[in-house]
Short mmCIF file of C-alpha atoms in Angstrom, two decimals:
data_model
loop_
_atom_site.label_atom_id
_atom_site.label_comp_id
_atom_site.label_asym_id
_atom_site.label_seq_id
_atom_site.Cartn_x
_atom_site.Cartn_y
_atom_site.Cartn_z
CA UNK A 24 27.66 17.78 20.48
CA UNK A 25 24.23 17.76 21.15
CA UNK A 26 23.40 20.41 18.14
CA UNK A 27 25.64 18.18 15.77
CA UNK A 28 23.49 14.76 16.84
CA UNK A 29 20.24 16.95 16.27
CA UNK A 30 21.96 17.97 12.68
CA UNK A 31 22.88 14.55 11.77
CA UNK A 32 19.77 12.88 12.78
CA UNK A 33 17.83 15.50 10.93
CA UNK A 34 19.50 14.58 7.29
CA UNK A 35 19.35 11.04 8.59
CA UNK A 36 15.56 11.38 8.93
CA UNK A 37 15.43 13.73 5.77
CA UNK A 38 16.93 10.97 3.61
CA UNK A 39 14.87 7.83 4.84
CA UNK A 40 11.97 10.46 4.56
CA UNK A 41 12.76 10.41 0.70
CA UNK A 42 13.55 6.79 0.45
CA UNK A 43 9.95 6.13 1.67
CA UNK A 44 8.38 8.65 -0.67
CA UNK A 45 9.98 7.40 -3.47
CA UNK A 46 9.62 3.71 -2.79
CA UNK A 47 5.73 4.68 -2.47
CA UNK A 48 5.50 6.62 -5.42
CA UNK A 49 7.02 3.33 -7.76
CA UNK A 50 4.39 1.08 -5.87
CA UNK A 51 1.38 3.22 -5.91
CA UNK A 52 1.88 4.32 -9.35
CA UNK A 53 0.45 1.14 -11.09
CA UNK A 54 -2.74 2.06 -9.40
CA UNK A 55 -3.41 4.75 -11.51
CA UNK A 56 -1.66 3.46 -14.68
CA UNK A 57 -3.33 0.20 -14.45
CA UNK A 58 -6.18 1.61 -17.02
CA UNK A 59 -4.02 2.73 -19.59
CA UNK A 60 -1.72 -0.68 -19.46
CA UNK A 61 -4.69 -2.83 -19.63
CA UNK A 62 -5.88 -1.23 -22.93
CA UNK A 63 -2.66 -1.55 -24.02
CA UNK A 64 -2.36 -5.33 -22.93
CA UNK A 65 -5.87 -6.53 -23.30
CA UNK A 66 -6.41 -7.28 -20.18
CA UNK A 67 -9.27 -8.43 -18.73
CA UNK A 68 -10.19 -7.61 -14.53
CA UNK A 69 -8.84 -10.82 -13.38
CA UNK A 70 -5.71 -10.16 -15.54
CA UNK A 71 -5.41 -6.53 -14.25
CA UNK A 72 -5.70 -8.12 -10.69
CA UNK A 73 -2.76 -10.75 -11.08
CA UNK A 74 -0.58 -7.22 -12.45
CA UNK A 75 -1.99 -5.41 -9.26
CA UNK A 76 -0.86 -8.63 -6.99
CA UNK A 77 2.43 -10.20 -8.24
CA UNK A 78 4.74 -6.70 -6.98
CA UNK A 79 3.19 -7.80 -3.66
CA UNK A 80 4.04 -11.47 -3.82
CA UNK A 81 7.80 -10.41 -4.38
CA UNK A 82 7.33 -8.00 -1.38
CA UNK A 83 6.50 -10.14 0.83
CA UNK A 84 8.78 -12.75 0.35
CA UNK A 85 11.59 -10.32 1.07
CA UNK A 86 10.57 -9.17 4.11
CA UNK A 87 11.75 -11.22 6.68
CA UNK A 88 15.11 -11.95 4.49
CA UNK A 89 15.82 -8.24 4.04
CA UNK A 90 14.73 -7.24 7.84
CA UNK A 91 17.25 -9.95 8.41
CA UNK A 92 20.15 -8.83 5.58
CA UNK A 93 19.98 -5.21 7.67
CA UNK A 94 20.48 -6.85 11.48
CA UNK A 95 23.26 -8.75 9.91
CA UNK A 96 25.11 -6.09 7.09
CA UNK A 97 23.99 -2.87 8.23
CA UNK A 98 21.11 -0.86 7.93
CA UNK A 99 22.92 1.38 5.15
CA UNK A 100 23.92 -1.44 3.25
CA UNK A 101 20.37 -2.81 2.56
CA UNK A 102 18.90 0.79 2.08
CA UNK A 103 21.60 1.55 -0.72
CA UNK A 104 20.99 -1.58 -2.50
CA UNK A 105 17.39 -2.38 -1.71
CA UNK A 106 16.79 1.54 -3.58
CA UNK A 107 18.79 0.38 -6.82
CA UNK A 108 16.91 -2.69 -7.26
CA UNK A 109 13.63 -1.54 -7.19
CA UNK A 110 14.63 1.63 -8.87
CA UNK A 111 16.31 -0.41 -12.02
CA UNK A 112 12.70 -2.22 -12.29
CA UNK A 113 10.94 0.48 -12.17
CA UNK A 114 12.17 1.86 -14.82
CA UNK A 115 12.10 -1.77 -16.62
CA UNK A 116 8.55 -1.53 -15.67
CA UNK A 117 8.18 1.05 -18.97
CA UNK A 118 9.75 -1.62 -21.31
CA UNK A 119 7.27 -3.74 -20.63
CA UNK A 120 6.01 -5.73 -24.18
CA UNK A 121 3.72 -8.35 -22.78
CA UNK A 122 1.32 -9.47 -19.73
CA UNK A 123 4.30 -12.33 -19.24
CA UNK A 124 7.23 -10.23 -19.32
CA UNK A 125 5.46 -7.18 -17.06
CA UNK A 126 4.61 -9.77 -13.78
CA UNK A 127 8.29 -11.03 -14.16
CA UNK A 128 9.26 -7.70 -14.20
CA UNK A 129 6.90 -6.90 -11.05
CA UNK A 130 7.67 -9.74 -9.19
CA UNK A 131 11.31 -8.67 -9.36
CA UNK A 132 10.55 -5.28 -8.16
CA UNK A 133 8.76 -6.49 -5.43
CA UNK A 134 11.87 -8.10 -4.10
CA UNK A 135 13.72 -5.28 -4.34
CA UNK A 136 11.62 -2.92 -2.58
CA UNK A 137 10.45 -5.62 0.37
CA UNK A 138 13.94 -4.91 1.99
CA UNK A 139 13.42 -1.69 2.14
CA UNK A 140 10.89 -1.03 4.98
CA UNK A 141 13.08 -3.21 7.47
CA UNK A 142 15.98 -1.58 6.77
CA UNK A 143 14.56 2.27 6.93
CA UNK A 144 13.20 1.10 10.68
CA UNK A 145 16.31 0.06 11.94
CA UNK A 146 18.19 2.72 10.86
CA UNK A 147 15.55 5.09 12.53
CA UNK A 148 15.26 2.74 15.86
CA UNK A 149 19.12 3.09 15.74
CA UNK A 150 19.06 6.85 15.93
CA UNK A 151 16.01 7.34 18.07
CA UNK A 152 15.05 6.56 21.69
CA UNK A 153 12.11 3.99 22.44
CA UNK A 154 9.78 6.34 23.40
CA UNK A 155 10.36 8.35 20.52
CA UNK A 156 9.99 5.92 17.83
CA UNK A 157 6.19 5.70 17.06
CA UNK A 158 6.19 9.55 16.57
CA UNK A 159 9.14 10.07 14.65
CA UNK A 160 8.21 6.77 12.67
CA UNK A 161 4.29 8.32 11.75
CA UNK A 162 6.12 11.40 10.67
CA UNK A 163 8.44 8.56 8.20
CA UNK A 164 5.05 7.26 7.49
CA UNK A 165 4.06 10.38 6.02
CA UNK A 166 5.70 9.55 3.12
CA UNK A 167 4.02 6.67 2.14
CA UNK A 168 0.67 8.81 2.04
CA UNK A 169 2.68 11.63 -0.03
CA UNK A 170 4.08 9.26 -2.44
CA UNK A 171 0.43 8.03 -2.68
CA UNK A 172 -0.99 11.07 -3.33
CA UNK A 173 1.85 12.20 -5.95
CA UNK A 174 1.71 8.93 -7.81
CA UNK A 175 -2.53 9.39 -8.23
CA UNK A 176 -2.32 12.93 -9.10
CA UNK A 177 0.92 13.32 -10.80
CA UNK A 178 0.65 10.02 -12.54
CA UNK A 179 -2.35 10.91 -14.24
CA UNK A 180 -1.11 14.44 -15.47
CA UNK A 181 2.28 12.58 -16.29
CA UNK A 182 0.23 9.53 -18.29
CA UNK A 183 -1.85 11.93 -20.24
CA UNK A 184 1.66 13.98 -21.27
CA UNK A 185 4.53 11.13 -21.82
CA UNK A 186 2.18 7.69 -21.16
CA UNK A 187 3.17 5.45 -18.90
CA UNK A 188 6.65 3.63 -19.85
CA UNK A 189 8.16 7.17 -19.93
CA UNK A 190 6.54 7.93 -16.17
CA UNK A 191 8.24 4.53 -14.82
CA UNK A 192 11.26 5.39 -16.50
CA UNK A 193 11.27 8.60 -15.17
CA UNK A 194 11.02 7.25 -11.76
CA UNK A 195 13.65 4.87 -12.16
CA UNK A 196 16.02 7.38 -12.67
CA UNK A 197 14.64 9.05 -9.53
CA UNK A 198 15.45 6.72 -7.80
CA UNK A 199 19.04 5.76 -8.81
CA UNK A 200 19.83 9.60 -7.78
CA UNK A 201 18.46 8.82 -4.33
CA UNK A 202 20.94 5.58 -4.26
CA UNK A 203 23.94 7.69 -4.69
CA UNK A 204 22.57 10.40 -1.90
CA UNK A 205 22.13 7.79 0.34
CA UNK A 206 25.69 6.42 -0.05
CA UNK A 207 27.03 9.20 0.12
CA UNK A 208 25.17 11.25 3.18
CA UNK A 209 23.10 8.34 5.23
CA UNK A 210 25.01 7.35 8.23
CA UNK A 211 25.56 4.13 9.19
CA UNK A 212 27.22 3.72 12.51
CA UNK A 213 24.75 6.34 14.51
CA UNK A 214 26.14 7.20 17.57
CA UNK A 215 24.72 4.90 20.77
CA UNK A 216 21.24 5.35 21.81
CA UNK A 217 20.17 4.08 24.76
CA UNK A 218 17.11 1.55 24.41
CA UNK A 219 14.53 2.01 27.40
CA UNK A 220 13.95 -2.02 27.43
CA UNK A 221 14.81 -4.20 29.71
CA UNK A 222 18.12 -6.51 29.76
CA UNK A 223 15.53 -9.56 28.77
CA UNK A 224 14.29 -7.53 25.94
CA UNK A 225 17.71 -7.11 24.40
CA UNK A 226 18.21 -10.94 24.19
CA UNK A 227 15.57 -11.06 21.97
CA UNK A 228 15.61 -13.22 18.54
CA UNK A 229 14.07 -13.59 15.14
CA UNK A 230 13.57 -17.06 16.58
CA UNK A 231 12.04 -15.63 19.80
CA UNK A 232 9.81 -13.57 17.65
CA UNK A 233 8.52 -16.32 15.48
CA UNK A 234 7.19 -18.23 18.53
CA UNK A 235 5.99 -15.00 20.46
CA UNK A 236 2.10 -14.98 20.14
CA UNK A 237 1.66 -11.34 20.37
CA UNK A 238 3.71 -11.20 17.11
CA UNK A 239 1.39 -13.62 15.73
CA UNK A 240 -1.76 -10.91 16.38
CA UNK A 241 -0.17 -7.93 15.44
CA UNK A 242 0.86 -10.39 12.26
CA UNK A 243 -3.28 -11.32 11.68
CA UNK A 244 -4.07 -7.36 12.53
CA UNK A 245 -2.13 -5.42 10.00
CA UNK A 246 -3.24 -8.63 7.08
CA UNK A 247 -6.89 -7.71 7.99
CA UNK A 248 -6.07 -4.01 8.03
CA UNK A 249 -3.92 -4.13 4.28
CA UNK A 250 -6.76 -6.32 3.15
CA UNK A 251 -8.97 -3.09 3.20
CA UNK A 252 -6.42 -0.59 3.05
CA UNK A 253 -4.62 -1.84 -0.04
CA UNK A 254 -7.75 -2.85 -1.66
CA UNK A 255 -9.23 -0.17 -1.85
CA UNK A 256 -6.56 1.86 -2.61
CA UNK A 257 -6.13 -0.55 -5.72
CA UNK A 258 -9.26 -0.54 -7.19
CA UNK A 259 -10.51 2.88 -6.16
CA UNK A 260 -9.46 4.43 -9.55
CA UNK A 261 -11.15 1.59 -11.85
CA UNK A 262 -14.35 1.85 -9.17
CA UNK A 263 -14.17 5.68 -10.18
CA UNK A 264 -13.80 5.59 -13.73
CA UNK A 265 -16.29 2.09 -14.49
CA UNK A 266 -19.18 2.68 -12.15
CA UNK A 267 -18.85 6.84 -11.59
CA UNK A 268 -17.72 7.26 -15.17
CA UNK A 269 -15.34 9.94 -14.45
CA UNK A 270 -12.31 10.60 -16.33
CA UNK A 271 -9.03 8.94 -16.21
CA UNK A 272 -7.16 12.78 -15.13
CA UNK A 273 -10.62 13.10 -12.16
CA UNK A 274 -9.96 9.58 -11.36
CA UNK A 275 -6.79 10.11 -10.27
CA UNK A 276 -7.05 13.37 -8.57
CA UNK A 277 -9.91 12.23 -6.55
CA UNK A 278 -8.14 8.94 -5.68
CA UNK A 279 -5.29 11.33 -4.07
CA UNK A 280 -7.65 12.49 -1.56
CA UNK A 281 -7.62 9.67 0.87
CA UNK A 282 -3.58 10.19 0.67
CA UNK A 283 -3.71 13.08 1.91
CA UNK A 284 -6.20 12.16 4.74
CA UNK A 285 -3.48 9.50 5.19
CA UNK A 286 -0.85 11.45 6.11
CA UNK A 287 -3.05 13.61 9.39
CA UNK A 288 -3.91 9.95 10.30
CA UNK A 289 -0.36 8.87 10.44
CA UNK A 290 0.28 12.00 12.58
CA UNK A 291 -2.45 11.91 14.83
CA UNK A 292 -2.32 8.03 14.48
CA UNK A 293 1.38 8.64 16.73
CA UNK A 294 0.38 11.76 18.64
CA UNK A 295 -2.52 9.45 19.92
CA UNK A 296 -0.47 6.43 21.14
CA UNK A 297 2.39 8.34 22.83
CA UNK A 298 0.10 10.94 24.89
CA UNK A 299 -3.25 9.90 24.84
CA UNK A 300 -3.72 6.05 24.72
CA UNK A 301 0.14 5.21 26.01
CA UNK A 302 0.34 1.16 26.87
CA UNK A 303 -3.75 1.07 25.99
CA UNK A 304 -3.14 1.01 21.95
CA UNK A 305 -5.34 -1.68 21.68
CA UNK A 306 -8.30 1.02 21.61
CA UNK A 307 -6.95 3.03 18.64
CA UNK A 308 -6.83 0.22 16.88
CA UNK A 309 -10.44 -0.36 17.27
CA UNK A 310 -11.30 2.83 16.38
CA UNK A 311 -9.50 3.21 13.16
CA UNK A 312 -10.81 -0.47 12.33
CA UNK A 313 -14.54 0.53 12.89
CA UNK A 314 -14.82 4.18 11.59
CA UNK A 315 -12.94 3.02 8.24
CA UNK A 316 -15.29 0.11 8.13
CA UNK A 317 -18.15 2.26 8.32
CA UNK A 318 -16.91 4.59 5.34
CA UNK A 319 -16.06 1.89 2.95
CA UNK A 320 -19.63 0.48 3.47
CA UNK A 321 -20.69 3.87 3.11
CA UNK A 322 -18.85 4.41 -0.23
CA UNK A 323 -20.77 1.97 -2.68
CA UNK A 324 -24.35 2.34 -0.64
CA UNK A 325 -24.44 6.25 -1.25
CA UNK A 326 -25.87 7.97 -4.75
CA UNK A 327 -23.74 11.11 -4.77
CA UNK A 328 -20.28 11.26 -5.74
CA UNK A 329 -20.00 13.61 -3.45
CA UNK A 330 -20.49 11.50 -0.30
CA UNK A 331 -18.27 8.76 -1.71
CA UNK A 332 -15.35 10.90 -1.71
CA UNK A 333 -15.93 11.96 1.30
CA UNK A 334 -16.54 8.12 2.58
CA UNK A 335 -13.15 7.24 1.31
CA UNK A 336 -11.51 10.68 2.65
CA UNK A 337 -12.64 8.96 6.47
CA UNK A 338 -11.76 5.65 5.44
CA UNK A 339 -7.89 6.77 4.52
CA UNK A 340 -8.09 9.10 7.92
CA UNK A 341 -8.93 6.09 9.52
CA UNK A 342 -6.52 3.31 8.11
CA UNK A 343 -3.49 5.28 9.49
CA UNK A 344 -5.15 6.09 12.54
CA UNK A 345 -5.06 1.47 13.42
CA UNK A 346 -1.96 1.24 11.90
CA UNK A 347 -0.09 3.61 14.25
CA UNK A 348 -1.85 1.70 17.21
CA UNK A 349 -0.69 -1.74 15.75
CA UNK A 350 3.01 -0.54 14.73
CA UNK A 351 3.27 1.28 18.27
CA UNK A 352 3.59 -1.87 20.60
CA UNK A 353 6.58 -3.49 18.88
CA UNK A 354 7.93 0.10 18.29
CA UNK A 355 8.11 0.64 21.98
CA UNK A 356 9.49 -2.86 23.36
CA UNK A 357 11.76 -4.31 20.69
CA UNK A 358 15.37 -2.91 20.77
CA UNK A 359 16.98 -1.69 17.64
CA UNK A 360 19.34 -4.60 16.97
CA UNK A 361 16.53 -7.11 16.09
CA UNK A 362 14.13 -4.21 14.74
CA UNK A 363 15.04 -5.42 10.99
CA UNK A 364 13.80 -8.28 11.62
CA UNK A 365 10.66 -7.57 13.49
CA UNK A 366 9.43 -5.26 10.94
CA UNK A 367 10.14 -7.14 7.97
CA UNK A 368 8.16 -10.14 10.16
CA UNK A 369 5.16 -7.62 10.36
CA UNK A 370 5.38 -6.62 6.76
CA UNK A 371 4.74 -9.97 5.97
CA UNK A 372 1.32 -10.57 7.44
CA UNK A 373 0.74 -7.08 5.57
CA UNK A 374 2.04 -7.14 2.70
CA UNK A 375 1.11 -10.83 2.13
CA UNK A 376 -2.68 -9.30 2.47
CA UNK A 377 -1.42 -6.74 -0.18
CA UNK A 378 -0.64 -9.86 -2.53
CA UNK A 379 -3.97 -11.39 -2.00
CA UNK A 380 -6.15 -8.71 -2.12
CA UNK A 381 -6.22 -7.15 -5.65
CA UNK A 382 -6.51 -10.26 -7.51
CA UNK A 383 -8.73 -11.88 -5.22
CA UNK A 384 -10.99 -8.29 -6.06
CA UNK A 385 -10.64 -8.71 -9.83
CA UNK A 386 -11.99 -12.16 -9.77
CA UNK A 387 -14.86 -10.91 -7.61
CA UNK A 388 -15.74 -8.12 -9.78
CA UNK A 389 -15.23 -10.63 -13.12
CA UNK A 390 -17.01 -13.00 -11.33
CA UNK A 391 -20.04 -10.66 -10.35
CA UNK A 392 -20.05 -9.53 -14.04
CA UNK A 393 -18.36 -6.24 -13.38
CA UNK A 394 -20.04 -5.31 -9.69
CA UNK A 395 -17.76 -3.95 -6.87
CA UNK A 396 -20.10 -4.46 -4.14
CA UNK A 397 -19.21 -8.03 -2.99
CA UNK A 398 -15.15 -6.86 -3.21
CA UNK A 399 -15.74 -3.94 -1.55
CA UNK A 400 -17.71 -6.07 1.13
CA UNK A 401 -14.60 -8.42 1.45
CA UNK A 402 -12.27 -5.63 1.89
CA UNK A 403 -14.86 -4.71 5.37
CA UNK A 404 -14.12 -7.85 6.58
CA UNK A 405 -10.44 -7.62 6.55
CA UNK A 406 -11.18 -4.24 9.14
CA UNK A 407 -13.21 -6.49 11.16
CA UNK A 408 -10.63 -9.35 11.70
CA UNK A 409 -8.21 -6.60 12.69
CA UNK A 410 -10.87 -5.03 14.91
CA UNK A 411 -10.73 -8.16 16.75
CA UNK A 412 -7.42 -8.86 16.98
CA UNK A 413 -7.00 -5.36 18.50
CA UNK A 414 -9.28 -6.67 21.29
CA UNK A 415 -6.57 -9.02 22.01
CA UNK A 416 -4.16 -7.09 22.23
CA UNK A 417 -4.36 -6.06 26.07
CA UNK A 418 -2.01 -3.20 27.46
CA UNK A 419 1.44 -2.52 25.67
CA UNK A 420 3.74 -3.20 28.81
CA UNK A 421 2.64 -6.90 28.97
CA UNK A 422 2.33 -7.23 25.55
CA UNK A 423 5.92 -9.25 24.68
CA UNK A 424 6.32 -10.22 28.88
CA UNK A 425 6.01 -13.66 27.64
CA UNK A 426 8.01 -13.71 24.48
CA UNK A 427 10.57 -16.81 24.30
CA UNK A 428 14.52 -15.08 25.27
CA UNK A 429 17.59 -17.15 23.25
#
């Protein structure tokens, strides 16, 4: 029995592994294909900004409603469907004939997807123990930096060789395959793992959490941590291409870099908080915040090329590295049947920063008459306001002693 639960949560893992990687490659991909569309368009920066921004606005709205959806229906439920939505858009995404009819089309994808990261923690809470969760979560987390790194590099060799409505077609129909695996193969009633929480902790509600001020930080730490982290991963490839005037095909393999960077910081990011800096988190967090603050500011002050890829190598290293000490603490504490919930709450201090951020760069750089200096300076302060919310943090165990019980 014990080999067969191993078995089963293996392909379990496998598949949300894939839904992750997938769901990343759609997102990231307009990152790279942003150029192309804006010729295409006639877009100016604050236009391409708005494009960058809207899929985000969608995504965050969904968050709390489709962390909520999966405590309610079923984690498998909300996987299944969340993938076909944002699959069928993504693929609507290369039909695009206007500026107006592509952020409809975005915004609508964005809704679809924003279920999606609730749902895939659940189901993995469900099937793993507490103290297991931040590690087998970084190695989920993976995917996100893979799908990153696919989408740069692949999406510029695909652009060059079909454009880009045939590469979001493509992975619309990617998608809709890994719909039909999931319905087929993901399972939905796991058997019981025990949580390690106490009886309080299980009482826990989506109300409880709204009024629980260590929510609140974590909330305020991962928006100042997405401000940078999804802002420069936005604008990277323009920054390349504009100011380093590289190609589009260099601009997107050197953008793929920090993505892979991304994925050791995701892994050491969880090794770090479950052996190292167990219930003391706080001081990742730090760390990430300040090394990838120094390598962004180190990225538009250096003359070589050279050095800026290597600045934004650190600064992708680093991102993951806070993020895993953020995303450990409720990770740990909350059990599995509000874990919907608490992540989609969580995704939407991110992921609202992920909205903001892009178009809030574009007007900078429009506004600055095409420099990325002062956007690139905003993007270091979002590290430091989750630098100091880490400081607030305190130790893990007491982190959610206080949080309102039903």
């Amino acid at each position: 029995m014990t080999i067969r639960s191993f078995q089963q949560n293996g392909f379990t893992i496998t598949l949300l592994f894939l839904g992750w990687l997938v769901s990343s490659m759609d997102r990231m991909f307009i990152n790279i294909a942003i150029v192309p569309i804006g010729e295409e368009l006639h877009m100016d920066a604050a236009s391409l900004g708005i494009v960058l921004s809207i899929f985000y606005l969608g995504y965050t709205l969904m968050q709390i409603p489709g962390g909520w959806l999966a405590d309610r229906y079923g984690s498998k439920i909300a996987i299944v469907t969340t993938i076909l939505v944002f699959s069928l858009f993504a693929g609507l995404s290369g039909l695009a004939w206007s500026v107006t009819s592509l952020l409809v089309i975005r915004f609508i994808f964005g809704l679809g997807e924003g279920a999606f990261p609730g749902a895939a923690t659940k189901l993995m809470s469900e099937n793993v123990a507490p103290e297991k969760r931040p590690r087998t979560q970084s190695v989920l987390l993976v995917a996100i930096t893979l799908g990153g790194f696919v989408a740069s590099l692949g999406g510029a060799y695909f652009i060059t060789q079909i454009g880009w409505r045939n590469t979001y077609l493509s992975l619309g129909i990617l998608g809709v395959i890994l719909a039909l695996m999931c319905f087929f193969f993901l399972r939905s009633k796991p058997a019981a793992v025990p949580d390690s929480t106490t009886s309080e902790q299980q009482t826990v509600t989506l109300r409880a959490l709204l009024k629980s001020t260590a929510m609140w930080k974590i909330m305020l730490a991962l928006f100042g941590l997405y401000t940078a982290m999804w802002g420069l991963s936005s604008w990277v490839p323009s920054y390349l291409m504009n100011v380093r005037k590289i190609n589009l095909l260099d601009a997107g393999i050197y953008a793929s870099f920090p993505t892979l960077a991304g994925m050791i910081g995701y892994l050491v990011g969880g090794w770090l908080v479950d052996k190292i800096f167990a219930n003391r988190e706080k001081y990742v967090i730090i760390f990430g915040n300040f090394l990838a603050a120094l390598s962004i500011y180190a990225m538009f002050t250096v003359e070589s090329l050279t050095l800026t890829i290597l600045a934004q190598v650190v600064a992708g290293f680093s991102f993951q590295i806070a993020y895993m000490g953020i995303l450990a603490m409720p990770l740990k504490q909350l059990p599995s049947q509000i874990m919907g919930s608490a992540f989609g709450m969580l995704n939407t201090g991110a992921n609202l920063a992920s909205f903001l951020t892009p178009a809030i760069m574009g007007a900078l750089i429009q506004a600055f008459h095409g420099s990325y200096e002062i956007a690139f300076a905003y993007l270091i302060v979002g590290n430091l306001v989750s630098l100091v919310m880490g400081l607030f943090l305190g130790k893990t165990k007491k982190l959610f002693a206080a949080t309102p019980q039903s």
